[in-house]
Structures are given as structure tokens and as C-alpha cells.
């Protein structure tokens, strides 16, 4: 039985006082009942405070990105060791905004995925097609190549710490959601692709999250699909009531 995950990607939102306030509200509302794993991913500067505030709670903290080198002349970047030193051992990699606005390529993401594995960090790895890919009927091909290029050089044991997030780019922040059927179809495809490469057992144990305009009103239906193991939530994770409602929808 795969335990569901609800992860909030705060993106470039919330100053330190705002982040503290949101975490306080979450701490007072969220009760996972051990039925769902809950992560929040604030910006780098707010991570130490987030770790401190959540330390005795069920809410775990993830970073939104990291560099693939250990240290060096990479102005503006943050390493795995820096994250681990402040108690963060989870990271979102390959988000479509990183791919689109910061030119992250499959090659870079492969290095990041290997670094996450080497440093024993949970890698919440994002894949997803653009609108034109879907319109051209290339969505399966695109997602398959994202997986192959970035992850398939990893050994089987790496997948104990990998969560895949399927995020169709056309559904991120647009208010447009993949239908539950479209989500299920792609999640099943991702699981089959993993099974072909690594075997059925491994594929059946990897959690695959859906991301793209998940809201309290649509979460339950999406999460009820057999291959959907929770969600990566952007906009709706910035409000404690809506994030908590999505967490509630993931309990079953
Ligand atoms: C995201 O950026 O990971 C995301 C899913 O955003 P939103 O929920 O706002 O579409």
C-alpha cells in the first residue's frame, strides 16, 4: 500500500514573517493521522525557520531546487550538503518552471538526481508535457524521455527515495486541470515505464504525484485514481485552509 503524499510548492512566495504565519496556521490545522505524508517547500531563505517550526510535527520540509556540485564557483546556487546541514533532506527537482525559465536540461537533472541519491535525499522529480506536446499526441513520448534521460541511469535502490510528480505544464497555475482520467492514464504509463526498466515490484512501490491546479474541490476525485498517490500543490498550498482541505482529501 503506497502512502499518499501531499506536498506544497511555495515557489517564490512568502517573506519570512508570512512563512512563519502560514506554518503556524498549518500546525494548528493539519492532522495527518498517519494516513498521509505532508511536505512543504518554502524558498531557501525560509528553510531554517521552517525546519525549526515544524520539528515536532508531521509536516516535513523540502527545498525547491539544488545544484549538482558539492561546492565551488556557482554564484547563487545551493548544494545538497548545505541543505542537509540545516536539516532538509528532500528536494523538488526538474520543476517545469526550472526547466522553462532557468534552462534546466535533462542532462543537468540527471546530475542532480545522482547527487540526491549520493546524498540520500528524497528526490521529488517532476515530469510533464507542454500543451503543444499533448496537442501533437507526443505526451507519452515526452514524459518517457524525461524519465529515461534523468533517472534511468540510477540503480534500483535509488528509487526508495524517489517520488515522481507528473505535472502537465498546461495545467500548472492555469486553473486548468488534467481530468482524473488523463492523470490516471499518464500515471499508469509512468508506472509501466518504470516496470519495464526496473521490474514490477519497484514500479508498484514508487509514489507518483499529480500536480497542476489541484484545489480542494477537485483533489478527492484526482487522488482516488488507482495510480495517483497524492499531489504536488502550488497555488493552493499558500493558504492553510485550502492546503489542509487537500490533505484531508488524500486520507482514505
Ligand atoms: C506546481 O507548480 O507544482 C503546481 C502544481 O502549481 P499549481 O498547483 O499552482 O498549478
Coordinates of N, CA and C and ligand atoms in Angstrom, one line a residue:
X1 N 0.9 -1.2 0.0 CA 0.0 0.0 0.0 C 0.9 1.3 0.0
X2 N 0.7 2.1 -1.0 CA 1.6 3.3 -1.1 C 0.9 4.4 -0.3
X3 N 1.6 5.0 0.7 CA 1.0 6.0 1.5 C 1.0 7.3 0.6
X4 N -0.1 8.0 0.7 CA -0.2 9.2 -0.2 C 0.7 10.4 0.4
X5 N 1.1 11.2 -0.5 CA 1.9 12.4 -0.2 C 1.1 13.7 -0.7
X6 N 1.1 14.7 0.2 CA 0.6 16.0 -0.3 C 1.8 17.0 0.0
X7 N 2.3 17.5 -1.1 CA 3.5 18.4 -1.0 C 3.1 19.8 -1.5
X8 N 3.5 20.8 -0.7 CA 3.2 22.2 -1.1 C 4.4 22.8 -1.7
X9 N 4.4 23.3 -2.9 CA 5.5 24.0 -3.5 C 5.2 25.5 -3.4
X10 N 5.8 26.2 -2.5 CA 5.5 27.6 -2.3 C 6.1 28.5 -3.4
X11 N 7.0 28.0 -4.2 CA 7.6 28.8 -5.2 C 8.2 30.1 -4.6
X12 N 8.2 31.2 -5.4 CA 8.9 32.4 -4.8 C 7.8 33.2 -4.2
X13 N 7.2 32.7 -3.1 CA 6.2 33.3 -2.3 C 6.5 33.3 -0.9
X14 N 6.0 34.3 -0.1 CA 6.1 34.4 1.3 C 7.5 34.9 1.8
X15 N 7.4 36.1 2.4 CA 8.5 36.6 3.2 C 8.7 35.8 4.5
X16 N 9.7 36.0 5.2 CA 9.9 35.2 6.5 C 8.7 35.4 7.4
X17 N 8.3 36.6 7.7 CA 7.1 36.7 8.6 C 5.8 36.0 8.0
X18 N 5.7 36.1 6.7 CA 4.5 35.4 6.1 C 4.6 33.9 6.2
X19 N 5.8 33.4 6.0 CA 6.1 32.0 6.0 C 5.8 31.5 7.4
X20 N 6.3 32.2 8.4 CA 6.1 31.8 9.8 C 4.6 31.7 10.1
X21 N 3.9 32.7 9.7 CA 2.4 32.7 9.9 C 1.7 31.5 9.3
X22 N 2.1 31.3 8.0 CA 1.4 30.1 7.3 C 1.8 28.8 8.0
X23 N 3.0 28.7 8.4 CA 3.4 27.4 9.1 C 2.6 27.3 10.4
X24 N 2.5 28.4 11.2 CA 1.7 28.3 12.4 C 0.3 27.9 12.1
X25 N -0.3 28.5 11.1 CA -1.7 28.1 10.8 C -1.8 26.6 10.4
X26 N -0.8 26.1 9.6 CA -0.8 24.7 9.2 C -0.6 23.8 10.4
X27 N 0.3 24.2 11.3 CA 0.5 23.4 12.5 C -0.8 23.3 13.3
X28 N -1.6 24.3 13.3 CA -2.8 24.3 14.1 C -4.0 23.5 13.4
X29 N -3.8 23.3 12.1 CA -4.9 22.7 11.4 C -4.6 21.2 10.9
X30 N -3.4 21.0 10.5 CA -3.1 19.7 9.9 C -3.0 18.6 10.9
X31 N -3.7 17.5 10.6 CA -3.6 16.3 11.4 C -3.5 15.2 10.4
X32 N -2.4 14.6 10.2 CA -2.2 13.6 9.2 C -2.8 12.3 9.6
X33 N -3.0 12.1 10.9 CA -3.5 10.8 11.4 C -2.6 9.6 10.9
X34 N -1.4 9.9 10.5 CA -0.5 8.9 10.0 C -1.0 8.3 8.7
X35 N -1.9 9.0 8.0 CA -2.5 8.4 6.8 C -1.9 9.0 5.5
X36 N -1.2 10.2 5.7 CA -0.7 10.9 4.6 C 0.6 11.6 5.0
X37 N 1.6 11.6 4.1 CA 2.8 12.4 4.3 C 2.6 13.8 3.8
X38 N 3.0 14.8 4.6 CA 2.8 16.2 4.2 C 4.2 16.9 4.2
X39 N 4.5 17.5 3.0 CA 5.7 18.3 2.9 C 5.4 19.7 2.5
X40 N 6.2 20.6 2.9 CA 6.1 22.0 2.4 C 7.5 22.4 1.8
X41 N 7.5 23.1 0.8 CA 8.8 23.6 0.1 C 8.8 25.1 0.1
X42 N 9.2 25.8 1.1 CA 9.4 27.2 1.1 C 10.7 27.6 0.4
X43 N 10.9 28.9 0.2 CA 12.1 29.3 -0.5 C 13.3 29.0 0.4
X44 N 14.5 29.0 -0.2 CA 15.7 28.7 0.5 C 15.9 29.5 1.8
X45 N 15.6 30.9 1.7 CA 15.9 31.7 2.9 C 15.0 31.4 4.1
X46 N 13.8 30.8 3.8 CA 12.9 30.4 4.8 C 13.0 29.0 5.3
X47 N 13.9 28.2 4.8 CA 14.0 26.8 5.2 C 14.4 26.6 6.6
X48 N 15.5 27.3 7.1 CA 15.9 27.1 8.5 C 14.7 27.3 9.5
X49 N 14.0 28.4 9.3 CA 12.9 28.7 10.2 C 11.8 27.6 10.0
X50 N 11.5 27.2 8.8 CA 10.5 26.2 8.6 C 10.9 24.8 9.3
X51 N 12.2 24.5 9.2 CA 12.6 23.3 9.9 C 12.4 23.4 11.4
X52 N 12.8 24.6 11.9 CA 12.7 24.8 13.4 C 11.2 24.7 13.8
X53 N 10.3 25.4 13.1 CA 8.9 25.4 13.5 C 8.2 24.1 13.4
X54 N 8.6 23.3 12.4 CA 7.9 22.0 12.2 C 8.6 20.8 12.9
X55 N 9.6 21.0 13.7 CA 10.4 19.9 14.1 C 9.7 18.8 14.9
X56 N 8.7 19.2 15.7 CA 7.9 18.2 16.4 C 6.6 17.9 15.8
X57 N 6.5 18.1 14.5 CA 5.2 17.9 13.8 C 5.3 16.9 12.7
X58 N 4.1 16.6 12.1 CA 4.1 15.7 10.9 C 4.4 16.4 9.6
X59 N 4.7 17.7 9.7 CA 5.0 18.4 8.4 C 6.5 18.4 8.2
X60 N 6.9 17.9 7.0 CA 8.3 17.8 6.7 C 8.7 18.9 5.7
X61 N 9.9 19.3 5.6 CA 10.3 20.4 4.8 C 11.2 20.0 3.7
X62 N 10.9 20.5 2.5 CA 11.7 20.2 1.3 C 12.2 21.5 0.7
X63 N 13.3 21.4 -0.1 CA 13.8 22.5 -0.9 C 13.2 22.4 -2.3
X64 N 13.2 23.6 -3.0 CA 12.6 23.6 -4.3 C 13.6 23.3 -5.4
X65 N 14.9 23.2 -5.1 CA 15.9 23.0 -6.1 C 17.2 22.8 -5.3
X66 N 18.2 22.3 -6.0 CA 19.6 22.3 -5.5 C 20.6 22.2 -6.7
X67 N 21.8 22.5 -6.4 CA 22.8 22.3 -7.5 C 23.4 20.9 -7.5
X68 N 24.0 20.5 -8.6 CA 24.6 19.1 -8.7 C 26.0 19.0 -8.2
X69 N 26.7 20.1 -8.0 CA 28.0 20.1 -7.5 C 28.0 20.2 -5.9
X70 N 29.1 19.8 -5.3 CA 29.1 19.9 -3.8 C 29.4 21.3 -3.3
X71 N 30.3 22.0 -4.1 CA 30.7 23.4 -3.7 C 31.4 24.0 -4.9
X72 N 31.7 25.3 -4.8 CA 32.5 25.9 -5.8 C 32.0 27.2 -6.3
X73 N 32.5 27.6 -7.5 CA 32.1 28.9 -8.0 C 30.8 28.8 -8.8
X74 N 29.7 28.7 -8.1 CA 28.4 28.7 -8.7 C 27.5 29.7 -8.0
X75 N 27.8 31.0 -8.3 CA 27.1 32.1 -7.7 C 25.6 31.9 -7.6
X76 N 25.0 32.0 -6.4 CA 23.6 32.0 -6.3 C 23.0 30.6 -6.1
X77 N 23.9 29.6 -6.1 CA 23.4 28.2 -6.0 C 23.5 27.7 -4.6
X78 N 22.8 26.6 -4.4 CA 22.8 25.9 -3.0 C 23.0 24.4 -3.2
X79 N 23.9 23.9 -2.4 CA 24.3 22.5 -2.5 C 23.5 21.5 -1.6
X80 N 23.6 20.3 -1.9 CA 22.9 19.2 -1.1 C 23.4 19.3 0.3
X81 N 24.7 19.4 0.5 CA 25.3 19.5 1.8 C 24.8 20.7 2.6
X82 N 24.6 21.8 2.0 CA 24.1 23.0 2.7 C 22.7 22.7 3.2
X83 N 21.9 22.0 2.3 CA 20.5 21.7 2.7 C 20.5 20.7 3.9
X84 N 21.4 19.7 3.8 CA 21.4 18.7 4.8 C 21.9 19.3 6.1
X85 N 22.8 20.2 6.1 CA 23.3 20.8 7.3 C 22.2 21.6 8.1
X86 N 21.2 22.0 7.4 CA 20.1 22.7 8.1 C 18.9 21.7 8.3
X87 N 19.1 20.5 8.0 CA 18.0 19.5 8.3 C 17.0 19.3 7.2
X88 N 17.4 19.6 6.0 CA 16.5 19.4 4.9 C 17.1 18.3 4.0
X89 N 16.3 17.2 3.9 CA 16.8 16.0 3.2 C 15.8 15.6 2.1
X90 N 15.0 16.6 1.6 CA 14.1 16.4 0.5 C 14.2 17.5 -0.5
X91 N 14.1 17.2 -1.8 CA 14.2 18.3 -2.7 C 13.4 18.1 -4.0
X92 N 12.7 19.1 -4.4 CA 12.0 19.0 -5.7 C 13.0 19.3 -6.8
X93 N 13.0 18.4 -7.8 CA 14.0 18.6 -8.9 C 13.2 18.5 -10.2
X94 N 13.6 19.3 -11.2 CA 13.0 19.3 -12.5 C 11.7 19.9 -12.6
X95 N 11.3 20.8 -11.7 CA 10.0 21.5 -11.9 C 10.0 22.2 -13.2
X96 N 8.9 22.2 -13.9 CA 8.8 22.8 -15.2 C 9.2 24.3 -15.3
X97 N 9.0 25.0 -14.1 CA 9.4 26.4 -14.1 C 11.0 26.5 -14.1
X98 N 11.6 25.5 -13.5 CA 13.1 25.5 -13.5 C 13.5 25.1 -15.0
X99 N 12.8 24.2 -15.6 CA 13.2 23.8 -17.0 C 13.0 25.0 -17.9
X100 N 11.8 25.7 -17.8 CA 11.5 26.7 -18.7 C 12.2 28.0 -18.5
X101 N 12.3 28.5 -17.3 CA 12.9 29.8 -17.0 C 14.4 29.8 -16.7
X102 N 14.9 28.7 -16.2 CA 16.3 28.6 -15.8 C 17.1 27.6 -16.6
X103 N 16.5 27.2 -17.7 CA 17.1 26.4 -18.7 C 17.7 25.0 -18.2
X104 N 17.0 24.5 -17.2 CA 17.5 23.2 -16.7 C 17.2 22.1 -17.8
X105 N 18.2 21.4 -18.1 CA 18.1 20.3 -19.1 C 18.0 18.9 -18.5
X106 N 17.7 18.0 -19.3 CA 17.7 16.6 -18.8 C 19.1 16.2 -18.3
X107 N 20.1 16.7 -19.0 CA 21.5 16.4 -18.6 C 21.8 16.9 -17.2
X108 N 21.4 18.2 -16.9 CA 21.6 18.7 -15.6 C 20.8 18.0 -14.5
X109 N 19.6 17.6 -14.9 CA 18.7 17.0 -14.0 C 19.2 15.5 -13.7
X110 N 19.9 14.9 -14.6 CA 20.5 13.6 -14.3 C 21.6 13.8 -13.3
X111 N 22.4 14.8 -13.4 CA 23.4 15.1 -12.4 C 22.8 15.4 -11.0
X112 N 21.7 16.2 -11.0 CA 21.1 16.5 -9.8 C 20.5 15.2 -9.1
X113 N 19.9 14.4 -10.0 CA 19.2 13.2 -9.4 C 20.3 12.3 -8.8
X114 N 21.5 12.2 -9.5 CA 22.6 11.4 -8.9 C 23.1 12.0 -7.6
X115 N 23.1 13.3 -7.6 CA 23.6 13.9 -6.3 C 22.6 13.7 -5.2
X116 N 21.3 13.8 -5.5 CA 20.3 13.5 -4.5 C 20.5 12.0 -4.0
X117 N 20.7 11.1 -4.9 CA 20.9 9.7 -4.5 C 22.2 9.6 -3.6
X118 N 23.3 10.2 -4.1 CA 24.5 10.1 -3.3 C 24.4 10.7 -1.9
X119 N 23.6 11.7 -1.8 CA 23.5 12.4 -0.5 C 22.3 11.9 0.3
X120 N 21.7 10.8 -0.2 CA 20.5 10.2 0.5 C 19.4 11.3 0.7
X121 N 19.1 12.0 -0.3 CA 18.0 13.0 -0.2 C 16.8 12.5 -1.0
X122 N 15.6 12.7 -0.5 CA 14.4 12.4 -1.3 C 14.3 13.3 -2.5
X123 N 14.2 12.7 -3.6 CA 14.1 13.4 -4.9 C 12.6 13.4 -5.4
X124 N 12.0 14.6 -5.3 CA 10.6 14.7 -5.8 C 10.8 15.2 -7.2
X125 N 10.8 14.2 -8.2 CA 11.2 14.6 -9.5 C 10.0 14.8 -10.5
X126 N 10.0 16.0 -11.1 CA 8.9 16.5 -11.9 C 9.1 16.1 -13.4
X127 N 8.0 15.6 -13.9 CA 8.0 15.4 -15.4 C 6.6 16.0 -15.9
X128 N 6.6 16.2 -17.2 CA 5.3 16.7 -17.7 C 5.4 17.4 -19.1
X129 N 4.4 17.2 -19.9 CA 4.5 17.7 -21.2 C 3.9 19.1 -21.3
X130 N 4.3 19.8 -22.4 CA 3.7 21.1 -22.7 C 2.4 20.9 -23.5
X131 N 1.7 22.0 -23.6 CA 0.4 21.9 -24.3 C 0.6 21.4 -25.8
X132 N 1.7 22.0 -26.4 CA 1.9 21.6 -27.8 C 2.3 20.1 -28.0
X133 N 2.9 19.6 -26.9 CA 3.3 18.2 -27.0 C 2.0 17.3 -26.9
X134 N 1.1 17.8 -26.0 CA -0.2 17.0 -25.9 C -1.0 17.1 -27.2
X135 N -1.1 18.3 -27.7 CA -1.8 18.5 -28.9 C -1.3 17.7 -30.1
X136 N 0.0 17.5 -30.1 CA 0.7 16.7 -31.1 C 0.7 15.2 -30.8
X137 N 0.0 14.9 -29.7 CA 0.0 13.4 -29.3 C 1.3 12.9 -28.9
X138 N 2.2 13.8 -28.4 CA 3.5 13.4 -28.0 C 3.7 13.3 -26.5
X139 N 2.7 13.4 -25.8 CA 2.8 13.5 -24.3 C 3.5 12.3 -23.7
X140 N 3.1 11.1 -24.1 CA 3.8 9.9 -23.5 C 5.3 9.9 -23.9
X141 N 5.6 10.2 -25.1 CA 7.0 10.2 -25.6 C 7.8 11.2 -24.8
X142 N 7.3 12.4 -24.6 CA 8.0 13.4 -23.8 C 8.3 13.0 -22.4
X143 N 7.2 12.5 -21.7 CA 7.4 12.1 -20.3 C 8.4 10.9 -20.2
X144 N 8.3 10.0 -21.2 CA 9.2 8.8 -21.2 C 10.6 9.3 -21.3
X145 N 10.9 10.2 -22.2 CA 12.3 10.6 -22.4 C 12.8 11.4 -21.2
X146 N 11.9 12.2 -20.5 CA 12.3 12.9 -19.3 C 12.8 11.9 -18.3
X147 N 12.0 10.8 -18.1 CA 12.3 9.8 -17.1 C 13.6 9.1 -17.5
X148 N 13.7 8.7 -18.8 CA 14.9 7.9 -19.2 C 16.1 8.8 -19.1
X149 N 16.1 10.0 -19.5 CA 17.3 10.8 -19.6 C 17.8 11.2 -18.2
X150 N 16.9 11.5 -17.3 CA 17.3 12.0 -16.0 C 17.5 10.9 -14.9
X151 N 16.6 9.8 -15.0 CA 16.6 8.9 -13.9 C 17.1 7.5 -14.2
X152 N 17.0 7.1 -15.5 CA 17.2 5.7 -15.7 C 18.7 5.2 -15.7
X153 N 19.6 6.1 -15.4 CA 21.0 5.6 -15.1 C 21.2 5.4 -13.6
X154 N 20.1 5.6 -12.8 CA 20.2 5.3 -11.4 C 20.0 3.8 -11.1
X155 N 20.6 3.3 -10.0 CA 20.3 1.9 -9.7 C 19.0 1.8 -9.0
X156 N 18.5 0.5 -8.9 CA 17.2 0.3 -8.3 C 17.1 0.9 -6.9
X157 N 18.1 0.7 -6.1 CA 18.0 1.2 -4.7 C 17.7 2.7 -4.6
X158 N 18.0 3.5 -5.6 CA 17.8 4.9 -5.6 C 16.3 5.2 -5.5
X159 N 15.5 4.3 -6.0 CA 14.0 4.6 -6.0 C 13.3 4.5 -4.7
X160 N 14.0 4.0 -3.7 CA 13.5 4.1 -2.3 C 13.2 5.5 -1.9
X161 N 14.0 6.4 -2.5 CA 14.0 7.8 -2.2 C 13.6 8.7 -3.3
X162 N 12.8 8.1 -4.3 CA 12.4 9.0 -5.4 C 10.9 9.0 -5.4
X163 N 10.3 10.1 -5.6 CA 8.9 10.3 -5.8 C 8.7 11.0 -7.1
X164 N 7.9 10.6 -8.0 CA 7.7 11.2 -9.3 C 6.5 12.1 -9.2
X165 N 6.6 13.3 -9.8 CA 5.4 14.2 -9.8 C 5.1 14.4 -11.3
X166 N 3.9 14.0 -11.7 CA 3.5 14.3 -13.1 C 2.8 15.6 -13.1
X167 N 3.4 16.6 -13.8 CA 2.8 17.9 -13.8 C 2.7 18.4 -15.3
X168 N 1.5 18.2 -15.9 CA 1.4 18.7 -17.2 C 1.5 20.2 -17.2
X169 N 2.4 20.7 -18.0 CA 2.8 22.1 -17.9 C 1.6 23.0 -18.2
X170 N 0.7 22.6 -19.1 CA -0.5 23.3 -19.4 C -1.5 23.4 -18.2
X171 N -1.3 22.7 -17.2 CA -2.2 22.7 -16.0 C -1.6 23.4 -14.8
X172 N -0.4 23.9 -14.9 CA 0.3 24.5 -13.8 C -0.1 25.9 -13.7
X173 N -0.7 26.3 -12.6 CA -1.1 27.7 -12.3 C -2.0 28.3 -13.3
X174 N -2.7 27.4 -14.1 CA -3.6 28.0 -15.1 C -5.0 27.8 -14.8
X175 N -5.3 27.1 -13.7 CA -6.7 26.8 -13.3 C -7.2 25.6 -14.1
X176 N -6.5 25.2 -15.1 CA -6.9 24.1 -15.9 C -6.3 22.8 -15.3
X177 N -7.1 21.8 -15.1 CA -6.6 20.6 -14.5 C -6.7 19.4 -15.5
X178 N -5.7 18.5 -15.5 CA -5.9 17.3 -16.2 C -7.2 16.6 -15.7
X179 N -8.0 15.9 -16.5 CA -9.1 15.2 -16.0 C -8.6 14.0 -15.1
X180 N -9.3 13.5 -14.2 CA -8.9 12.4 -13.5 C -8.4 11.2 -14.4
X181 N -9.1 11.1 -15.5 CA -8.8 10.0 -16.5 C -7.5 10.3 -17.2
X182 N -7.2 11.6 -17.5 CA -5.9 11.9 -18.1 C -4.8 11.7 -17.2
X183 N -5.0 12.1 -15.9 CA -4.0 11.9 -14.9 C -3.7 10.4 -14.7
X184 N -4.8 9.6 -14.5 CA -4.6 8.2 -14.4 C -3.9 7.5 -15.5
X185 N -4.2 7.9 -16.7 CA -3.6 7.3 -17.9 C -2.1 7.6 -17.9
X186 N -1.7 8.8 -17.6 CA -0.3 9.1 -17.6 C 0.4 8.4 -16.4
X187 N -0.2 8.4 -15.3 CA 0.4 7.8 -14.1 C 0.6 6.3 -14.4
X188 N -0.3 5.7 -15.0 CA -0.2 4.2 -15.3 C 0.9 4.0 -16.3
X189 N 1.0 4.9 -17.3 CA 2.1 4.9 -18.2 C 3.5 5.0 -17.6
X190 N 3.6 6.0 -16.6 CA 4.8 6.1 -15.9 C 5.2 4.9 -15.1
X191 N 4.2 4.3 -14.5 CA 4.4 3.1 -13.7 C 4.9 1.9 -14.6
X192 N 4.2 1.8 -15.8 CA 4.6 0.7 -16.7 C 6.0 1.0 -17.3
X193 N 6.3 2.2 -17.5 CA 7.7 2.6 -18.0 C 8.7 2.2 -16.9
X194 N 8.4 2.5 -15.7 CA 9.3 2.0 -14.6 C 9.4 0.5 -14.5
X195 N 8.3 -0.1 -14.7 CA 8.2 -1.6 -14.6 C 9.1 -2.2 -15.6
X196 N 9.0 -1.7 -16.9 CA 9.8 -2.3 -18.0 C 11.3 -2.1 -17.7
X197 N 11.7 -1.0 -17.1 CA 13.1 -0.8 -16.8 C 13.6 -1.5 -15.6
X198 N 12.8 -1.5 -14.5 CA 13.3 -1.9 -13.2 C 12.5 -3.1 -12.6
X199 N 11.4 -3.5 -13.2 CA 10.6 -4.6 -12.7 C 9.4 -4.1 -12.0
X200 N 8.4 -5.0 -11.9 CA 7.1 -4.7 -11.4 C 7.1 -4.3 -9.9
X201 N 7.9 -5.0 -9.1 CA 7.9 -4.7 -7.7 C 8.3 -3.3 -7.4
X202 N 9.4 -2.8 -8.1 CA 9.9 -1.5 -7.9 C 8.8 -0.5 -8.3
X203 N 8.2 -0.7 -9.5 CA 7.3 0.2 -10.1 C 6.0 0.3 -9.2
X204 N 5.6 -0.8 -8.6 CA 4.5 -0.7 -7.7 C 4.7 0.0 -6.4
X205 N 5.9 0.2 -6.1 CA 6.2 0.9 -4.8 C 6.6 2.4 -4.9
X206 N 6.8 2.8 -6.2 CA 7.1 4.3 -6.4 C 5.9 5.1 -6.3
X207 N 5.9 6.2 -5.5 CA 4.8 7.1 -5.5 C 4.8 8.1 -6.6
X208 N 3.7 8.2 -7.2 CA 3.5 9.2 -8.4 C 2.5 10.2 -8.0
X209 N 2.9 11.5 -7.9 CA 2.0 12.5 -7.5 C 1.5 13.2 -8.8
X210 N 0.3 13.8 -8.7 CA -0.2 14.6 -9.7 C -0.1 16.1 -9.3
X211 N 0.4 17.0 -10.2 CA 0.4 18.4 -9.9 C -0.1 19.2 -11.1
X212 N -0.9 20.2 -10.8 CA -1.5 21.1 -11.9 C -2.8 21.5 -11.4
X213 N -2.9 22.7 -10.8 CA -4.2 23.3 -10.4 C -5.0 22.3 -9.5
X214 N -4.4 21.6 -8.6 CA -5.2 20.8 -7.6 C -5.7 21.8 -6.6
X215 N -7.0 21.6 -6.3 CA -7.7 22.5 -5.4 C -8.6 21.6 -4.5
X216 N -9.1 22.2 -3.4 CA -9.9 21.4 -2.5 C -11.1 20.8 -3.3
X217 N -11.6 21.4 -4.3 CA -12.8 20.9 -5.0 C -12.5 19.8 -5.9
X218 N -11.3 19.6 -6.4 CA -11.0 18.5 -7.3 C -10.1 17.4 -6.8
X219 N -9.5 17.7 -5.6 CA -8.5 16.8 -5.1 C -8.9 15.4 -4.9
X220 N -10.1 15.2 -4.3 CA -10.6 13.9 -4.0 C -10.7 13.0 -5.2
X221 N -11.3 13.5 -6.2 CA -11.5 12.8 -7.4 C -10.2 12.4 -8.1
X222 N -9.2 13.3 -8.1 CA -7.9 13.0 -8.7 C -7.2 12.0 -7.9
X223 N -7.2 12.1 -6.5 CA -6.5 11.2 -5.7 C -7.1 9.8 -5.6
X224 N -8.4 9.7 -6.0 CA -9.0 8.4 -6.0 C -8.6 7.5 -7.2
X225 N -7.9 8.1 -8.1 CA -7.4 7.2 -9.2 C -6.3 6.2 -8.7
X226 N -6.4 5.0 -9.2 CA -5.5 4.0 -8.7 C -4.0 4.2 -8.7
X227 N -3.5 5.0 -9.7 CA -2.1 5.2 -9.8 C -1.7 6.6 -9.3
X228 N -2.6 7.3 -8.8 CA -2.3 8.7 -8.3 C -2.1 8.6 -6.7
X229 N -0.9 8.9 -6.3 CA -0.5 8.7 -4.9 C -0.4 10.0 -4.2
X230 N -1.2 11.0 -4.6 CA -1.1 12.3 -3.9 C -0.9 13.4 -4.8
X231 N -0.5 14.6 -4.3 CA -0.3 15.7 -5.2 C 0.8 16.6 -4.8
X232 N 1.3 17.3 -5.8 CA 2.2 18.4 -5.6 C 1.4 19.7 -5.9
X233 N 1.3 20.5 -4.9 CA 0.3 21.6 -4.9 C 1.1 22.9 -5.0
X234 N 0.7 23.8 -5.9 CA 1.3 25.1 -6.0 C 0.4 26.1 -5.3
X235 N -0.3 26.9 -6.1 CA -1.2 28.0 -5.5 C -2.0 27.6 -4.3
X236 N -2.6 26.5 -4.3 CA -3.5 26.1 -3.2 C -2.7 25.8 -1.9
X237 N -1.4 25.7 -2.0 CA -0.6 25.4 -0.8 C -0.3 26.6 0.0
X238 N -0.6 27.8 -0.6 CA -0.3 29.0 0.1 C -1.3 29.5 1.0
X239 N -2.4 28.8 1.1 CA -3.5 29.1 2.1 C -3.7 27.9 3.0
X240 N -3.6 28.1 4.3 CA -3.7 26.9 5.2 C -5.0 26.1 5.1
X241 N -6.1 26.8 4.9 CA -7.4 26.1 4.8 C -7.4 25.3 3.5
X242 N -7.0 25.8 2.4 CA -7.1 25.0 1.2 C -6.1 23.9 1.2
X243 N -4.9 24.1 1.7 CA -3.9 23.1 1.7 C -4.4 21.9 2.7
X244 N -4.9 22.4 3.8 CA -5.4 21.3 4.7 C -6.6 20.5 4.1
X245 N -7.4 21.2 3.4 CA -8.6 20.5 2.8 C -8.0 19.5 1.7
X246 N -7.0 19.8 1.1 CA -6.4 18.9 0.1 C -5.7 17.7 0.9
X247 N -5.1 18.0 2.0 CA -4.5 16.9 2.8 C -5.7 16.0 3.3
X248 N -6.8 16.6 3.7 CA -7.9 15.7 4.1 C -8.4 14.9 3.0
X249 N -8.4 15.4 1.8 CA -8.9 14.6 0.6 C -8.0 13.5 0.3
X250 N -6.7 13.5 0.8 CA -5.8 12.4 0.5 C -5.9 11.3 1.5
X251 N -6.6 11.5 2.6 CA -6.8 10.4 3.6 C -7.8 9.5 3.1
X252 N -7.6 8.2 3.2 CA -8.7 7.3 2.9 C -8.4 5.9 3.6
Ligands
LIG1 C1 3.3 23.3 -9.2 O1 3.9 24.4 -9.5 O2 3.9 22.3 -8.8 C2 1.8 23.3 -9.3 C3 1.2 22.2 -9.4 O3 1.2 24.6 -9.3 P1 -0.4 24.8 -9.2 O4 -1.0 23.9 -8.2 O5 -0.5 26.3 -8.8 O6 -0.9 24.5 -10.6

